[in-house]
Coordinates of C-alpha atoms in Angstrom, one line a residue:
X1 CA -3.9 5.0 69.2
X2 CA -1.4 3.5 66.8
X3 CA -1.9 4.8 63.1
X4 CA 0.3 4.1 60.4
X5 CA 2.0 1.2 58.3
X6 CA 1.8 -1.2 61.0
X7 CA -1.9 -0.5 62.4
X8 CA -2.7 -1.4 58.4
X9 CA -0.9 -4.4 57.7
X10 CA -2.1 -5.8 60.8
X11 CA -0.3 -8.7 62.6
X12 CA 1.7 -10.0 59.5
X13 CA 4.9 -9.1 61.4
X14 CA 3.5 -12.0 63.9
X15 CA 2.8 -14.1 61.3
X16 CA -1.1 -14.2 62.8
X17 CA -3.5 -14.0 60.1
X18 CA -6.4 -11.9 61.1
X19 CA -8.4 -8.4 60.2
X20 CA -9.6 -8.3 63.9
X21 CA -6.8 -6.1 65.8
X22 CA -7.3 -3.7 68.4
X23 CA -4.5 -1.7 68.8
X24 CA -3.3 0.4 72.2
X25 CA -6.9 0.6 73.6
X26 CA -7.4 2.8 76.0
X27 CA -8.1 1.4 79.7
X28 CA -12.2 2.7 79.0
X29 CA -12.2 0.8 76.1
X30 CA -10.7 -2.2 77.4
X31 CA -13.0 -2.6 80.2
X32 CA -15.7 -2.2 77.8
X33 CA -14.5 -5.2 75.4
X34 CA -14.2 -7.0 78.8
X35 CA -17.5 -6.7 80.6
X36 CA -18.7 -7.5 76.5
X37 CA -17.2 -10.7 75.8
X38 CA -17.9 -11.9 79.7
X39 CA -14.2 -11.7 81.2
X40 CA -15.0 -10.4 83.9
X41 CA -17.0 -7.7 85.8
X42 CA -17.0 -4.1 87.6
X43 CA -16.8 -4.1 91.1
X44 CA -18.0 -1.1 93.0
X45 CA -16.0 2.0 93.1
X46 CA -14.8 0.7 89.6
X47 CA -12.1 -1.9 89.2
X48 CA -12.3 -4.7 86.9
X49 CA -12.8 -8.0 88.8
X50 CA -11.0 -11.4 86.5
X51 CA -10.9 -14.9 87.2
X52 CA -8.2 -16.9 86.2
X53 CA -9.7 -20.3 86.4
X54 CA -7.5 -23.3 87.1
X55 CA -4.9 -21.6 87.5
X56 CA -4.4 -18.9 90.2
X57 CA -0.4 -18.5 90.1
X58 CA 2.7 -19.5 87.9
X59 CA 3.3 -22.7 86.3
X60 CA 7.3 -23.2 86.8
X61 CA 7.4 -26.8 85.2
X62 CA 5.7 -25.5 82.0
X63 CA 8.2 -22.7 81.7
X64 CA 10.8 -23.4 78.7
X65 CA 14.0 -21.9 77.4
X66 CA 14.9 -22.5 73.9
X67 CA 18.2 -23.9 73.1
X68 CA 19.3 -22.2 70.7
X69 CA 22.9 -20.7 69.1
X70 CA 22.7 -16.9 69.8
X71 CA 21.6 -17.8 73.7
X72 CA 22.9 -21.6 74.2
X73 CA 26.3 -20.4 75.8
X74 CA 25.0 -18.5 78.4
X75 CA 21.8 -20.4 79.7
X76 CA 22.1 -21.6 82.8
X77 CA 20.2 -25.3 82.2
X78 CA 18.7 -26.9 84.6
X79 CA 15.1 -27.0 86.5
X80 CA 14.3 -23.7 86.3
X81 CA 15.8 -23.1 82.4
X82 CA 13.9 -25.8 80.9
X83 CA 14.9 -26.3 77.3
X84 CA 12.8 -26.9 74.2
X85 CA 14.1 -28.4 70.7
X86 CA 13.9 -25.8 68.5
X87 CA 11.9 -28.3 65.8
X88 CA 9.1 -28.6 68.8
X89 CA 9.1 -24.6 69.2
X90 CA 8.6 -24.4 65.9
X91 CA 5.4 -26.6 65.6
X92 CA 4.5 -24.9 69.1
X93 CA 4.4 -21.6 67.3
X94 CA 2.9 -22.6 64.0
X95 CA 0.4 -24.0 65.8
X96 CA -0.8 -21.6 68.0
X97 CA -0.5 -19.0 65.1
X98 CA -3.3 -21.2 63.3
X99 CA -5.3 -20.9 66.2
X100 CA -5.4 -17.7 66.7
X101 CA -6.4 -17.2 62.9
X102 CA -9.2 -15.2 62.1
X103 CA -9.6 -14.2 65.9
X104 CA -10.3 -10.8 67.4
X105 CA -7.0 -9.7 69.3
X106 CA -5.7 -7.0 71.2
X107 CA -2.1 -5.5 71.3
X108 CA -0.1 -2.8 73.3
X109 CA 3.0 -1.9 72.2
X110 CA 5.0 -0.2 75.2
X111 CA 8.3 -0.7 77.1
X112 CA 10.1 -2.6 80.0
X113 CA 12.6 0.1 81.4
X114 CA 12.8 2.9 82.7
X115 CA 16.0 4.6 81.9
X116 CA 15.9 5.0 78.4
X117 CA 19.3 4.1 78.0
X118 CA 18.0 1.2 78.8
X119 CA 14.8 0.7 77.4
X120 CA 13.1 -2.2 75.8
X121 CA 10.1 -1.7 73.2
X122 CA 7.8 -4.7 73.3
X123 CA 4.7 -6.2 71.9
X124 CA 2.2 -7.9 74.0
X125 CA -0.7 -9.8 71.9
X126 CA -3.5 -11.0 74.0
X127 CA -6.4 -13.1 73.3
X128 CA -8.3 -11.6 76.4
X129 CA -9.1 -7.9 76.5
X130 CA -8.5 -8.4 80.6
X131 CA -5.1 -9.5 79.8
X132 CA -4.4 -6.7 77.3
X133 CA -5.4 -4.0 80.5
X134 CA -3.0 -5.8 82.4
X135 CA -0.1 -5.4 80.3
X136 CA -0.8 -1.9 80.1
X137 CA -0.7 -1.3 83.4
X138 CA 2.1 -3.2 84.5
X139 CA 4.6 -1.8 81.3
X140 CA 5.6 1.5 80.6
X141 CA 3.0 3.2 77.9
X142 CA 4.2 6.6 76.2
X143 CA 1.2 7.4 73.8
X144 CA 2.9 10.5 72.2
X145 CA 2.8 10.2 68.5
X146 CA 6.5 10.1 68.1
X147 CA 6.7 7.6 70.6
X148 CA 4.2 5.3 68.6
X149 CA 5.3 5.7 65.4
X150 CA 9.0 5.0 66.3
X151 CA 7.9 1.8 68.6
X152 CA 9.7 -1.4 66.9
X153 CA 9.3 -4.0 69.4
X154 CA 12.7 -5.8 70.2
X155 CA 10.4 -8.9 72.1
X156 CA 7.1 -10.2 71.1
X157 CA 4.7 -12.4 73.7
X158 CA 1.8 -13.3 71.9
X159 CA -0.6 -15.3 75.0
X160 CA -3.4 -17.2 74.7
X161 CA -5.0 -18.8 77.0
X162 CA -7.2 -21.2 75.2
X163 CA -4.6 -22.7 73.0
X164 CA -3.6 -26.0 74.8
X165 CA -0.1 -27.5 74.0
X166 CA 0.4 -31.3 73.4
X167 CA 3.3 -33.0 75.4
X168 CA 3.4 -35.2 72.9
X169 CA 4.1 -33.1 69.7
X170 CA 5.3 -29.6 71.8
X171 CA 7.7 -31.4 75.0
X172 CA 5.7 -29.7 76.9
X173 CA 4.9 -31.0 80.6
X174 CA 1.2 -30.3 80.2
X175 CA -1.0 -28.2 78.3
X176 CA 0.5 -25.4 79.6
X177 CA 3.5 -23.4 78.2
X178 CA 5.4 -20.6 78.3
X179 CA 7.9 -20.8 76.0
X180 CA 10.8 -18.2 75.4
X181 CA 13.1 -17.8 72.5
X182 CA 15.7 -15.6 72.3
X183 CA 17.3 -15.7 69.1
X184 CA 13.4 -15.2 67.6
X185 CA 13.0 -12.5 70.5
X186 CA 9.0 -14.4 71.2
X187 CA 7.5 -15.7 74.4
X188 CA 4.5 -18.0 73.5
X189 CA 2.0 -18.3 76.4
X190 CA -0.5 -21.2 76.2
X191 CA -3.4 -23.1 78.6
X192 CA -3.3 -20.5 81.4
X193 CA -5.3 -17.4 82.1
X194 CA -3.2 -16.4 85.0
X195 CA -1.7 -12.5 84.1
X196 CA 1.2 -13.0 86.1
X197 CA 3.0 -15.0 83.1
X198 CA 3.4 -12.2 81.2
X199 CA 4.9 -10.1 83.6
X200 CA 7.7 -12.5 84.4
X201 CA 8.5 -13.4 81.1
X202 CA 9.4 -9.9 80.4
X203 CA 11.2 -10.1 84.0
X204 CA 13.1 -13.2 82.7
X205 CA 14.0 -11.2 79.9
X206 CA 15.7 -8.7 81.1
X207 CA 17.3 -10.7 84.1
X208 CA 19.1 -12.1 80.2
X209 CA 19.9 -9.4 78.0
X210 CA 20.9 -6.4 80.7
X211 CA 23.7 -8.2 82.2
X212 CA 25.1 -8.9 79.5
X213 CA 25.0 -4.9 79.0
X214 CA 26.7 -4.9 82.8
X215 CA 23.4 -4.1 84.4
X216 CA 22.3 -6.0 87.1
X217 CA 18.7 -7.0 87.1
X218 CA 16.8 -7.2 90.7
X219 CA 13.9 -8.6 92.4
X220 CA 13.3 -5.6 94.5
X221 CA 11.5 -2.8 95.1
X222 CA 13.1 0.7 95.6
X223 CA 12.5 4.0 97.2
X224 CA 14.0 7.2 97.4
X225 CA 14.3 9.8 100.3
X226 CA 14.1 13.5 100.5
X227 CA 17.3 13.7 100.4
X228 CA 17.9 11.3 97.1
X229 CA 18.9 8.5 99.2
X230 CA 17.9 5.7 97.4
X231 CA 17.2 2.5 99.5
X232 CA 16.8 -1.3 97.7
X233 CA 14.1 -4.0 99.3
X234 CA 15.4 -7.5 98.2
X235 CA 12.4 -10.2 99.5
X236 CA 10.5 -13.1 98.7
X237 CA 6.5 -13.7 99.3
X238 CA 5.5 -12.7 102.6
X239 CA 8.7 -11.3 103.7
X240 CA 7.1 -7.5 103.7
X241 CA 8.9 -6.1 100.7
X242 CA 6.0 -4.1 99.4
X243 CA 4.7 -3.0 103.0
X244 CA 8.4 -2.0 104.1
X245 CA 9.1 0.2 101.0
X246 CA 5.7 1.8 101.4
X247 CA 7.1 4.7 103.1
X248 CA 4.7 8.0 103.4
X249 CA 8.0 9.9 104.1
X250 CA 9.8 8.6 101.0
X251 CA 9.0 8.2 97.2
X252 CA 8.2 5.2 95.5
X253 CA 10.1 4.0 92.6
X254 CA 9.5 0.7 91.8
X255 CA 7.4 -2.5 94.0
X256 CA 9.1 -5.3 92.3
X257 CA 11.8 -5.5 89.4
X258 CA 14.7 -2.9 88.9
X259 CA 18.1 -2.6 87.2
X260 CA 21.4 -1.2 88.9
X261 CA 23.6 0.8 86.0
X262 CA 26.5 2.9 86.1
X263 CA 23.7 5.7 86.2
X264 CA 22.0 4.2 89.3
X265 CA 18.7 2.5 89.8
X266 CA 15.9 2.1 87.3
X267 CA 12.2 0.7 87.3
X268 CA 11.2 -1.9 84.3
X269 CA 7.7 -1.7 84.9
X270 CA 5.0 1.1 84.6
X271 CA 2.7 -0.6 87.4
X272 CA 2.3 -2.7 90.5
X273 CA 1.2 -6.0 91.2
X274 CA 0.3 -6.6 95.1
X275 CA -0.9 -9.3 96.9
X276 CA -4.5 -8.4 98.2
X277 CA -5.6 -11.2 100.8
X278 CA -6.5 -9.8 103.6
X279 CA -4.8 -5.7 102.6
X280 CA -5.6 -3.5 105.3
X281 CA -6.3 0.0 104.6
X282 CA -5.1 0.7 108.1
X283 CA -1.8 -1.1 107.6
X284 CA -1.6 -0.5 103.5
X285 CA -3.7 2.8 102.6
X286 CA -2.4 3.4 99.3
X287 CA -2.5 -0.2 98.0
X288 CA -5.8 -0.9 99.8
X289 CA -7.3 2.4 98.0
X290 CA -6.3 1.4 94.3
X291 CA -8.3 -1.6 94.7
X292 CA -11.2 0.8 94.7
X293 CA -10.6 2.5 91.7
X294 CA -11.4 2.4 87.8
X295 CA -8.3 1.4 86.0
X296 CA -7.5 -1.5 88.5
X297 CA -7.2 -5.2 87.6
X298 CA -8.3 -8.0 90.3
X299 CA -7.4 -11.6 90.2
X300 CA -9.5 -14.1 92.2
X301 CA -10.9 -11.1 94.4
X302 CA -14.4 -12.4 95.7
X303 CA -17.3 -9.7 94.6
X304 CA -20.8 -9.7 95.8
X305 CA -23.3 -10.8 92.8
X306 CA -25.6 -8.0 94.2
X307 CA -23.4 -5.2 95.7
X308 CA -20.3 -5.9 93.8
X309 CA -18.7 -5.0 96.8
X310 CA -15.1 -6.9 97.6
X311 CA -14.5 -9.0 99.5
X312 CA -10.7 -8.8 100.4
X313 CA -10.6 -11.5 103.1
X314 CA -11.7 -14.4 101.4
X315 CA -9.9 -16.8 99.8
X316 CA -11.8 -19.6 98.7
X317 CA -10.5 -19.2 94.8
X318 CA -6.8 -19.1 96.5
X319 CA -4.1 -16.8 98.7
X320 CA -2.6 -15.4 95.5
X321 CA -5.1 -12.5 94.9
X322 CA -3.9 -10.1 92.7
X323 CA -4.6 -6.0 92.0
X324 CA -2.4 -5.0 88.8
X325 CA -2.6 -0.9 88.5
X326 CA -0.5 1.8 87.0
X327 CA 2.1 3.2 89.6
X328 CA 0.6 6.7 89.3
X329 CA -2.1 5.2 91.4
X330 CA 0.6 5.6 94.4
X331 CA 0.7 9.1 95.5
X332 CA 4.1 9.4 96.1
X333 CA 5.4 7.2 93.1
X334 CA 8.7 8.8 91.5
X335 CA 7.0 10.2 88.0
X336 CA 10.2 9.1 85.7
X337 CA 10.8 5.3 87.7
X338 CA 14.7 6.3 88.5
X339 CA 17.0 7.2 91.2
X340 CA 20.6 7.2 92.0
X341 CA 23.1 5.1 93.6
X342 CA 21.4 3.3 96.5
X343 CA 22.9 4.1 100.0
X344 CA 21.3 1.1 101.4
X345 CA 20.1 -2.7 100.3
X346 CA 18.1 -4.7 102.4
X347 CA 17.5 -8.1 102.6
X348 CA 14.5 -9.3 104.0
X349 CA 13.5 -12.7 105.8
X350 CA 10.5 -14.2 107.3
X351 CA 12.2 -16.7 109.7
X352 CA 9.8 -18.8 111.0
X353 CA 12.5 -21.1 113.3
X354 CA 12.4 -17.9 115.2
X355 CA 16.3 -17.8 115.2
X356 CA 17.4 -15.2 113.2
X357 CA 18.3 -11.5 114.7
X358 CA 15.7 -9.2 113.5
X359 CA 18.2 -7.3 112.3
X360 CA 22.2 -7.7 111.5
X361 CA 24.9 -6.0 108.7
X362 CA 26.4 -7.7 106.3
X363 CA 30.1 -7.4 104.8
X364 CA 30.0 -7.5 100.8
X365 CA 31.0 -10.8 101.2
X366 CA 28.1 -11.8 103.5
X367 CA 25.9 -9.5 101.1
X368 CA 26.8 -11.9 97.9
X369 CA 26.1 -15.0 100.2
X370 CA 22.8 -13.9 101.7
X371 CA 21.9 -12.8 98.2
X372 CA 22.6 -16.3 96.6
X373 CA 20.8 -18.3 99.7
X374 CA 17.9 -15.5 99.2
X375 CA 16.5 -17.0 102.3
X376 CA 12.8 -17.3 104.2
X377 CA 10.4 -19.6 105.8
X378 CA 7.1 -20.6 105.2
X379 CA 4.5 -22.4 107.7
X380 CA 1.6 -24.5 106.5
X381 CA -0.8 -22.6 108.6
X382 CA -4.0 -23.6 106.6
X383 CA -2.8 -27.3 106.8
X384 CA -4.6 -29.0 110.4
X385 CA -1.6 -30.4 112.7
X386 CA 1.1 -28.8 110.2
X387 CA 3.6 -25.9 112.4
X388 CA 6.8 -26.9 111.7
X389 CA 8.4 -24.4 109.7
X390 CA 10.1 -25.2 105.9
X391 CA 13.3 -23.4 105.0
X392 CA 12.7 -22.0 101.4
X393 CA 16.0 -20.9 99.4
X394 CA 15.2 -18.8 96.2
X395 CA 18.5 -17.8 95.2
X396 CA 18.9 -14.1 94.4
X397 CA 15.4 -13.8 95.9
X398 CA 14.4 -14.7 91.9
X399 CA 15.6 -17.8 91.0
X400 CA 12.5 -18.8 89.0
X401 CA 13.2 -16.3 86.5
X402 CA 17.3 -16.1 86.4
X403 CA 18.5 -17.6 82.7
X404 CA 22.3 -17.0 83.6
X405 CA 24.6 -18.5 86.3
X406 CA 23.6 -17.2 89.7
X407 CA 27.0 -16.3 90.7
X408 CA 26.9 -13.7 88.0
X409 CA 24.2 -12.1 89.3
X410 CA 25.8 -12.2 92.9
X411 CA 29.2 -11.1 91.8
X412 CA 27.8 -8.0 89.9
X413 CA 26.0 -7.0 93.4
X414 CA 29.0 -7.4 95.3
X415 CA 31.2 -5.4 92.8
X416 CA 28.4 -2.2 93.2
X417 CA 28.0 -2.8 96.6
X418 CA 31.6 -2.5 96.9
X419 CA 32.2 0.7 94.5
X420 CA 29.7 2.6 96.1
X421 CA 30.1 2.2 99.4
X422 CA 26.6 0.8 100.1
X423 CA 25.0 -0.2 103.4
X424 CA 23.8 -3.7 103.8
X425 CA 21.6 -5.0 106.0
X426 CA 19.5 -8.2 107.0
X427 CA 16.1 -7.7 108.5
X428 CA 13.9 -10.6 110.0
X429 CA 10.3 -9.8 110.4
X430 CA 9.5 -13.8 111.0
X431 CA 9.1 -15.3 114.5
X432 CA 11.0 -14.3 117.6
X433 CA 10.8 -16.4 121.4
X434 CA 10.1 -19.5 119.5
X435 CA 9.1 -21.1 116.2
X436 CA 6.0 -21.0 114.6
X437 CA 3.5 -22.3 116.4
X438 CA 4.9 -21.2 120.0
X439 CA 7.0 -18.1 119.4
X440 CA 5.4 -14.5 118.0
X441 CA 6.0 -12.6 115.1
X442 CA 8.2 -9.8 115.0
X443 CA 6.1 -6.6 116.1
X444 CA 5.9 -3.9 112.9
X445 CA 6.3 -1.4 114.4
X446 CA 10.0 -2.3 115.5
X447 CA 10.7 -4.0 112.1
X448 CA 9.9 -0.1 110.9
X449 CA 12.1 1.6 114.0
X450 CA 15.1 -0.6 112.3
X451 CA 14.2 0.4 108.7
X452 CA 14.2 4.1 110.2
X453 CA 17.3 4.0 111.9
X454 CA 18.8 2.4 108.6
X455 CA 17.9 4.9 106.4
X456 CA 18.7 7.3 109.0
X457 CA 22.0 6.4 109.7
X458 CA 21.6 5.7 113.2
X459 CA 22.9 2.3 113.0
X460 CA 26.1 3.4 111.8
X461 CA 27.0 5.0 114.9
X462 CA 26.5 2.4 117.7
X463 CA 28.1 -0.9 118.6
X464 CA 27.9 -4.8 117.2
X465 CA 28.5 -8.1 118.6
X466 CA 29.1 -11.1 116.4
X467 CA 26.4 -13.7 116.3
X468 CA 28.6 -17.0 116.8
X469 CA 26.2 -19.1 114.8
X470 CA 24.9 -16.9 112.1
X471 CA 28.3 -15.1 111.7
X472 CA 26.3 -11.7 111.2
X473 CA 27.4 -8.7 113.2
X474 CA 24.2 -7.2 115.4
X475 CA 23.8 -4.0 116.9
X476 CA 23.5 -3.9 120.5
X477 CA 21.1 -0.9 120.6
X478 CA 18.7 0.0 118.1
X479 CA 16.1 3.5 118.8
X480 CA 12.5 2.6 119.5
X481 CA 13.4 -1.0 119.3
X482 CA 14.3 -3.0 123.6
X483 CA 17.5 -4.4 123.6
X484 CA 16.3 -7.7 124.4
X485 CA 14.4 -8.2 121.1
X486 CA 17.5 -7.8 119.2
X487 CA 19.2 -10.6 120.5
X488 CA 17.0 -13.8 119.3
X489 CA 18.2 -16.3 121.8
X490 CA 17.2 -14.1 125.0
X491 CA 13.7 -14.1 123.5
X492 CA 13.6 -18.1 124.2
X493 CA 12.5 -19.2 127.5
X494 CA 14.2 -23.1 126.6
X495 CA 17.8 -21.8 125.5
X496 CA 18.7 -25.5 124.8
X497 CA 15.2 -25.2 122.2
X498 CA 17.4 -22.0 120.5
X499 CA 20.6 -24.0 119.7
X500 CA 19.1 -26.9 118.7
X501 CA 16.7 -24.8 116.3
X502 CA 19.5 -22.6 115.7
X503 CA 22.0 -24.8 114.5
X504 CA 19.4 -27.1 112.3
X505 CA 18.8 -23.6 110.4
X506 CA 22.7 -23.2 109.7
X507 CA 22.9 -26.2 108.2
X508 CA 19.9 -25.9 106.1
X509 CA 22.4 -22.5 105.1
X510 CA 25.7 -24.8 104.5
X511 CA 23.6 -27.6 102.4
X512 CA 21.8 -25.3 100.4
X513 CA 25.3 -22.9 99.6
X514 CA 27.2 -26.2 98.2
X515 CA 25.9 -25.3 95.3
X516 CA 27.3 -22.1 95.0
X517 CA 31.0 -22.8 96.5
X518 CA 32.7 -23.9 93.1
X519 CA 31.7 -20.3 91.5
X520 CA 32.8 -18.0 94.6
X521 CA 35.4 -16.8 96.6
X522 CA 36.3 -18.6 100.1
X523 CA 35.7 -15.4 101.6
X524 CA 32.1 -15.2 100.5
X525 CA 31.6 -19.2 101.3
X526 CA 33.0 -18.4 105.1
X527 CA 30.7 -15.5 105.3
X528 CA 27.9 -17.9 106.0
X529 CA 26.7 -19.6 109.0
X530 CA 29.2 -21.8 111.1
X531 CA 28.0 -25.3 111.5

């Protein structure tokens, strides 16, 4: 528990004028002020069981940059870097300070970072005890004394979810905002309850401030072998990032967010945040058992009135059910979040046009180009009459949360990738014999056989062929996995069906890269597909 100067004084520092602070509670006493002011209840077999109301996932129009002098220059403006007048900050701030006057709040004061090299000490200020839990799960906490005394946070997010904004006075899109300002170093978070917000403005943090240190941030997960081969999962929703790097025969470092450094690869969080519709504890034993256990946060999880038993397959409050627990809840986590140099990186795609190899290697330049398209498909399945498959670009597999140019990101990859000799591969565990709809998915167990033989080095010793519309080089034999599944097009019964799909996909590839061509190399824009 914080003591000191700064546990007396209170929130002055935040400019928030109240005597009812509750500093670095415990996860105990957190579910306690919880279940006590009605935000949420405890399932059985103990986790803590949060609604998030209206909204059950991010609000990307209501996210705002701040333009202002120390950060201006490097902002990359645009859709997903909204910016806010400094003058309507302002009166966003002073106003949601003077709501939160005289209100009982709850801080943790902990780190984003695992290296400490690296290291970032933050504040997070919550007007929910629920949301307070969550931020100490998903950040790094050291409760030593020294630790706590020493802590000066570098970036403040002060969130509360009952403060509406006003378009009119704030330029806000709605009464929603998340706001971030770096030359004030705040986040202000206002008119949504779901947790998810404060992770990723920490995220788009440090995707800001550690390149500019020449540390690439990631939107990965990571794990490291027994032999300290460290492997790099880059994926969007639904692509099988967290399942993939769920390895029993290899240690966990991080699920989602990492940075690359001249020392090797670091976690920024203290936690995990995983998808829970529909977890298996066949397929996903370790994330299936934390969402039995005290300590654990559930979003939009259904729970008996009676039993308070869960309910993982429904999903009438939405898809986007969330468990938020520390990562020591993962057996085989890595204890200080860090490994070296990763031998591999792999890129992962759910291709529902059923085109794609399942698996292909990438030169550096392909690596930089796949890693700017940061491909996958989606399919409307819960829409009646809807199976034709939409092509979703998210460039760097993070472009919601990217302040700077995407080519920087992209060119910092392709400068590691090339200094240390790293392995890159593409890995398709969408649709094979057809699209969505009339094809099948990709079989697990021979999206894991590739994985192995990755990691293995397996696929470093046999022979590729050049996939003339893709331009990605395939292996011709893969163990565990039949030839025939590694070539796409022979899984097609209508080979006229496959080029036609085929070569509509590559030029959803060439429209989507114009973006990118006046910032790279002609190598990495011929790297792509050839339309």
């Amino acid at each position: 528990m914080s003591t000191g100067v700064e546990r007396v004084r209170g929130l002055d520092r935040e400019g928030i004028r109240t005597d009812r602070v509750r500093w670095n509670l415990s996860a105990a006493a957190l579910y306690e002020e919880a279940v006590r002011r009605q935000e949420g209840l405890i399932a059985a077999e103990g986790p803590l069981v949060c609604q998030t109301g209206l909204h059950t996932g991010r609000s990307p129009t209501d996210k705002f940059v701040v333009r202002e002098a120390s950060s201006e220059q490097h902002i990359a403006w645009g859709k997903v870097n909204n910016p806010m007048d400094p003058a309507q900050f302002d009166a966003l701030h002073r106003d949601l300070l003077s709501s939160l006057e005289g209100k009982e709040l709850f801080v943790q004061d902990c780190y984003a970072g695992a290296d400490p090299a690296f290291r970032l000490p933050i504040r997070v200020i919550n007007e929910y005890a629920w949301h307070n839990l969550f931020a100490r799960n998903l950040f790094i906490v050291d409760e030593s004394p020294a630790a706590e005394a020493a802590h000066t946070p570098q970036f403040t997010i002060i969130d509360s979810p009952l403060f509406l904004a006003d378009p009119a006075r704030h330029g806000t899109h709605s009464e929603v905002v998340i706001a971030l300002n770096f030359g004030k170093k705040l986040v202000l978070i206002g008119g949504t309850s779901y947790a998810g917000e404060i992770k990723k403005s920490i995220f788009s943090i440090l995707n800001y401030i550690l390149p500019l240190q020449n540390v690439l941030s990631m939107h990965c997960s990571a794990n490291i072998g027994a032999a300290g081969d460290v492997a790099l999962f880059f994926g969007l929703s639904g692509t099988g990032k967290t399942t993939l790097s769920s390895d029993p025969d290899r240690m966990l470092i991080g699920d989602d967010e990492h940075g690359w450094s001249d020392r090797g690869v670091f976690n920024f969080e203290g936690g995990c945040y995983a998808k829970t519709i529909r977890l298996s504890a066949d397929a996903e034993p370790q994330i299936h058992a934390t969402t039995r256990r005290f300590g654990t946060v559930l979003e939009n999880v259904v729970v008996d009135p009676e039993t308070r038993a869960l309910d993982l397959d429904d999903e009438r409050f939405t898809e986007n059910t969330r468990a938020a627990y520390p990562i020591a809840f993962i057996d085989n986590a890595v204890p200080s979040g860090q490994g070296g140099h990763p031998r591999n990186v792999i890129m992962l795609t759910a291709d529902a046009f059923g085109v794609l190899p399942p698996i292909a290697r990438l030169s550096p330049d392909g690596a930089m180009y796949h890693f700017l398209s940061g491909y996958t498909a989606k399919v409307a399945g819960t829409e009646k009459g809807v199976t034709e498959p939409k092509a979703t670009f998210s460039t760097c597999f993070g472009a919601p949360f990217l302040p700077l140019q995407p080519s920087r990101y992209a060119k910092m990859l392709g400068e590691l990738i090339a200094r240390h000799q790293v392995g890159v591969w593409l890995v398709n565990t969408g649709w094979t014999g057809g699209p969505y709809g009339t094809g099948r998915r990709i079989k697990i167990s021979h999206t894991r056989a590739m994985i192995r033989a990755v990691l293995s080095g397996a696929l470093d010793r046999v022979a590729y062929e050049n996939d003339p519309v893709f331009n990605l080089e395939v292996p011709r034999t893969c163990p565990d996995v039949p030839a025939d599944v590694l070539k796409p097009r022979s899984t097609w019964t209508d080979l006229a069906a496959y080029d036609v799909q085929a070569a509509k996909l590559a030029k959803m590839f060439a429209e989507n890269f114009k973006t990118f061509e006046p910032n790279v190399t002609a190598e990495v824009k011929a790297a792509g597909p050839r339309v």
